[in-house]
Amino acid sequence: MIDVAISTFLKKHHLLTLATSHENLPYCTSCFYAFIQESATFVIATDTLKTRHGKEALHNAQVAGSVALETKLVGKIQGAQFTGLFRSAKEEEIKAYFRRFPYALAMNPTLWSIEIKYLKFTDNMLGFGKKLEFFASN
């Protein structure tokens, strides 16, 4: 299970940077997300037919990303970097996304999940350079 400090941080935010790659060429984009603590999963909306990151994630499901707090105050720096597996969203994940972003229902988006395999969370509010890690059990 993901540490409470990590989960609290991820639930406060809503925008992640998603990194994909194809033929050794990296690419990244920003995505709104819902975070599901119990399954250590991000849920995002993307069009895998029209977007570069969507096409690349279908071709290579191993993705990475980050969620960061923007601050100039060193003592308040917080952020997470993760690796995960891109896959179709499950029914309960879809419901969680629309609970977080009810207005997205009108856009009828295709939803995908990123199953977190590894996550490193830096939280200077817990002490300078304090890092917490999560490793998926499977």
Short mmCIF file of C-alpha atoms in Angstrom, two decimals:
data_model
loop_
_atom_site.label_atom_id
_atom_site.label_comp_id
_atom_site.label_asym_id
_atom_site.label_seq_id
_atom_site.Cartn_x
_atom_site.Cartn_y
_atom_site.Cartn_z
CA MET A 1 0.00 0.00 0.00
CA ILE A 2 1.20 3.50 -0.79
CA ASP A 3 2.37 5.57 2.20
CA VAL A 4 -0.18 8.07 3.56
CA ALA A 5 2.15 11.04 2.90
CA ILE A 6 2.48 10.04 -0.76
CA SER A 7 -1.25 9.44 -1.16
CA THR A 8 -2.12 12.76 0.48
CA PHE A 9 0.19 14.59 -1.91
CA LEU A 10 -1.12 12.81 -5.02
CA LYS A 11 -4.76 13.41 -4.03
CA LYS A 12 -4.12 17.17 -3.60
CA HIS A 13 -2.89 17.53 -7.16
CA HIS A 14 -4.50 16.83 -10.52
CA LEU A 15 -1.86 17.23 -13.24
CA LEU A 16 0.91 14.78 -14.05
CA THR A 17 3.62 14.72 -16.68
CA LEU A 18 3.53 11.49 -18.68
CA ALA A 19 6.66 10.29 -20.47
CA THR A 20 6.53 7.77 -23.31
CA SER A 21 9.03 6.61 -25.90
CA HIS A 22 9.08 4.97 -29.29
CA GLU A 23 12.20 3.82 -31.14
CA ASN A 24 14.38 5.44 -28.46
CA LEU A 25 12.74 8.86 -28.93
CA PRO A 26 11.26 10.20 -25.68
CA TYR A 27 8.17 12.38 -25.48
CA CYS A 28 6.14 13.88 -22.65
CA THR A 29 2.79 15.54 -22.11
CA SER A 30 0.60 16.81 -19.28
CA CYS A 31 -2.54 14.92 -18.25
CA PHE A 32 -5.26 15.46 -15.69
CA TYR A 33 -5.45 12.45 -13.40
CA ALA A 34 -7.43 10.77 -10.67
CA PHE A 35 -5.36 8.81 -8.18
CA ILE A 36 -6.63 5.56 -6.65
CA GLN A 37 -4.69 4.74 -3.49
CA GLU A 38 -5.93 1.17 -3.03
CA SER A 39 -4.63 0.01 -6.42
CA ALA A 40 -1.76 2.52 -6.74
CA THR A 41 -3.16 3.72 -10.05
CA PHE A 42 -3.45 6.96 -11.98
CA VAL A 43 -6.44 7.30 -14.34
CA ILE A 44 -6.08 9.64 -17.32
CA ALA A 45 -8.06 10.56 -20.43
CA THR A 46 -6.34 10.37 -23.79
CA ASP A 47 -7.05 9.55 -27.40
CA THR A 48 -4.75 6.74 -28.47
CA LEU A 49 -5.60 7.28 -32.13
CA LYS A 50 -4.84 11.01 -32.31
CA THR A 51 -2.19 11.78 -29.68
CA ARG A 52 1.49 10.95 -29.90
CA HIS A 53 1.72 9.90 -26.24
CA GLY A 54 -1.37 7.70 -26.60
CA LYS A 55 -0.02 5.92 -29.67
CA GLU A 56 3.37 5.46 -28.03
CA ALA A 57 1.87 4.10 -24.80
CA LEU A 58 -0.07 1.50 -26.77
CA HIS A 59 3.12 0.50 -28.56
CA ASN A 60 5.26 0.51 -25.39
CA ALA A 61 3.16 0.24 -22.22
CA GLN A 62 6.15 1.02 -19.97
CA VAL A 63 5.69 4.70 -19.10
CA ALA A 64 7.09 7.14 -16.57
CA GLY A 65 6.04 10.46 -15.16
CA SER A 66 6.02 12.99 -12.39
CA VAL A 67 3.74 15.10 -10.22
CA ALA A 68 5.28 18.22 -8.70
CA LEU A 69 4.40 21.13 -6.48
CA GLU A 70 5.59 24.39 -7.99
CA THR A 71 7.41 26.40 -5.34
CA LYS A 72 10.53 28.49 -4.99
CA LEU A 73 10.75 27.69 -1.28
CA VAL A 74 13.26 24.88 -0.81
CA GLY A 75 11.65 23.78 2.45
CA LYS A 76 8.32 23.20 0.71
CA ILE A 77 9.55 21.18 -2.28
CA GLN A 78 7.43 18.09 -2.91
CA GLY A 79 7.25 15.83 -5.93
CA ALA A 80 6.88 12.29 -7.14
CA GLN A 81 8.51 10.43 -10.00
CA PHE A 82 7.06 7.12 -11.11
CA THR A 83 7.23 4.28 -13.57
CA GLY A 84 4.20 2.27 -14.50
CA LEU A 85 2.23 0.17 -16.92
CA PHE A 86 -0.25 1.83 -19.30
CA ARG A 87 -3.48 -0.16 -19.72
CA SER A 88 -7.23 0.16 -20.30
CA ALA A 89 -9.09 1.60 -17.34
CA LYS A 90 -11.30 -0.71 -15.30
CA GLU A 91 -14.89 0.18 -14.46
CA GLU A 92 -14.13 1.32 -10.89
CA GLU A 93 -11.23 3.46 -12.19
CA ILE A 94 -13.52 5.11 -14.74
CA LYS A 95 -16.01 5.95 -11.97
CA ALA A 96 -13.21 7.44 -9.85
CA TYR A 97 -12.09 9.66 -12.75
CA PHE A 98 -15.60 11.03 -13.33
CA ARG A 99 -16.08 11.62 -9.60
CA ARG A 100 -12.95 13.77 -9.71
CA PHE A 101 -13.79 15.46 -13.03
CA PRO A 102 -17.59 15.29 -13.50
CA TYR A 103 -17.49 17.88 -16.29
CA ALA A 104 -15.39 15.44 -18.37
CA LEU A 105 -18.48 13.26 -18.87
CA ALA A 106 -19.68 15.71 -21.53
CA MET A 107 -16.50 15.09 -23.55
CA ASN A 108 -16.97 11.28 -23.48
CA PRO A 109 -13.22 10.62 -23.19
CA THR A 110 -11.47 7.29 -23.45
CA LEU A 111 -9.89 6.54 -20.08
CA TRP A 112 -6.66 4.70 -19.41
CA SER A 113 -4.83 3.65 -16.28
CA ILE A 114 -1.23 3.77 -15.23
CA GLU A 115 -0.53 1.00 -12.76
CA ILE A 116 2.33 2.35 -10.64
CA LYS A 117 5.24 -0.08 -10.43
CA TYR A 118 7.70 2.24 -8.67
CA LEU A 119 7.32 5.70 -7.15
CA LYS A 120 9.80 7.96 -5.36
CA PHE A 121 8.38 10.87 -3.38
CA THR A 122 10.56 13.75 -2.24
CA ASP A 123 9.13 15.86 0.59
CA ASN A 124 11.33 18.57 2.06
CA MET A 125 8.54 19.37 4.53
CA LEU A 126 9.43 16.09 6.27
CA GLY A 127 13.11 17.06 6.30
CA PHE A 128 15.53 18.28 3.64
CA GLY A 129 15.82 15.70 0.87
CA LYS A 130 13.45 13.23 2.61
CA LYS A 131 12.46 10.50 0.18
CA LEU A 132 9.80 7.81 0.44
CA GLU A 133 9.56 4.96 -2.04
CA PHE A 134 6.81 2.63 -3.19
CA PHE A 135 7.46 -0.65 -4.99
CA ALA A 136 4.55 -2.63 -6.45
CA SER A 137 4.31 -6.10 -4.97
CA ASN A 138 3.63 -7.89 -8.26
#
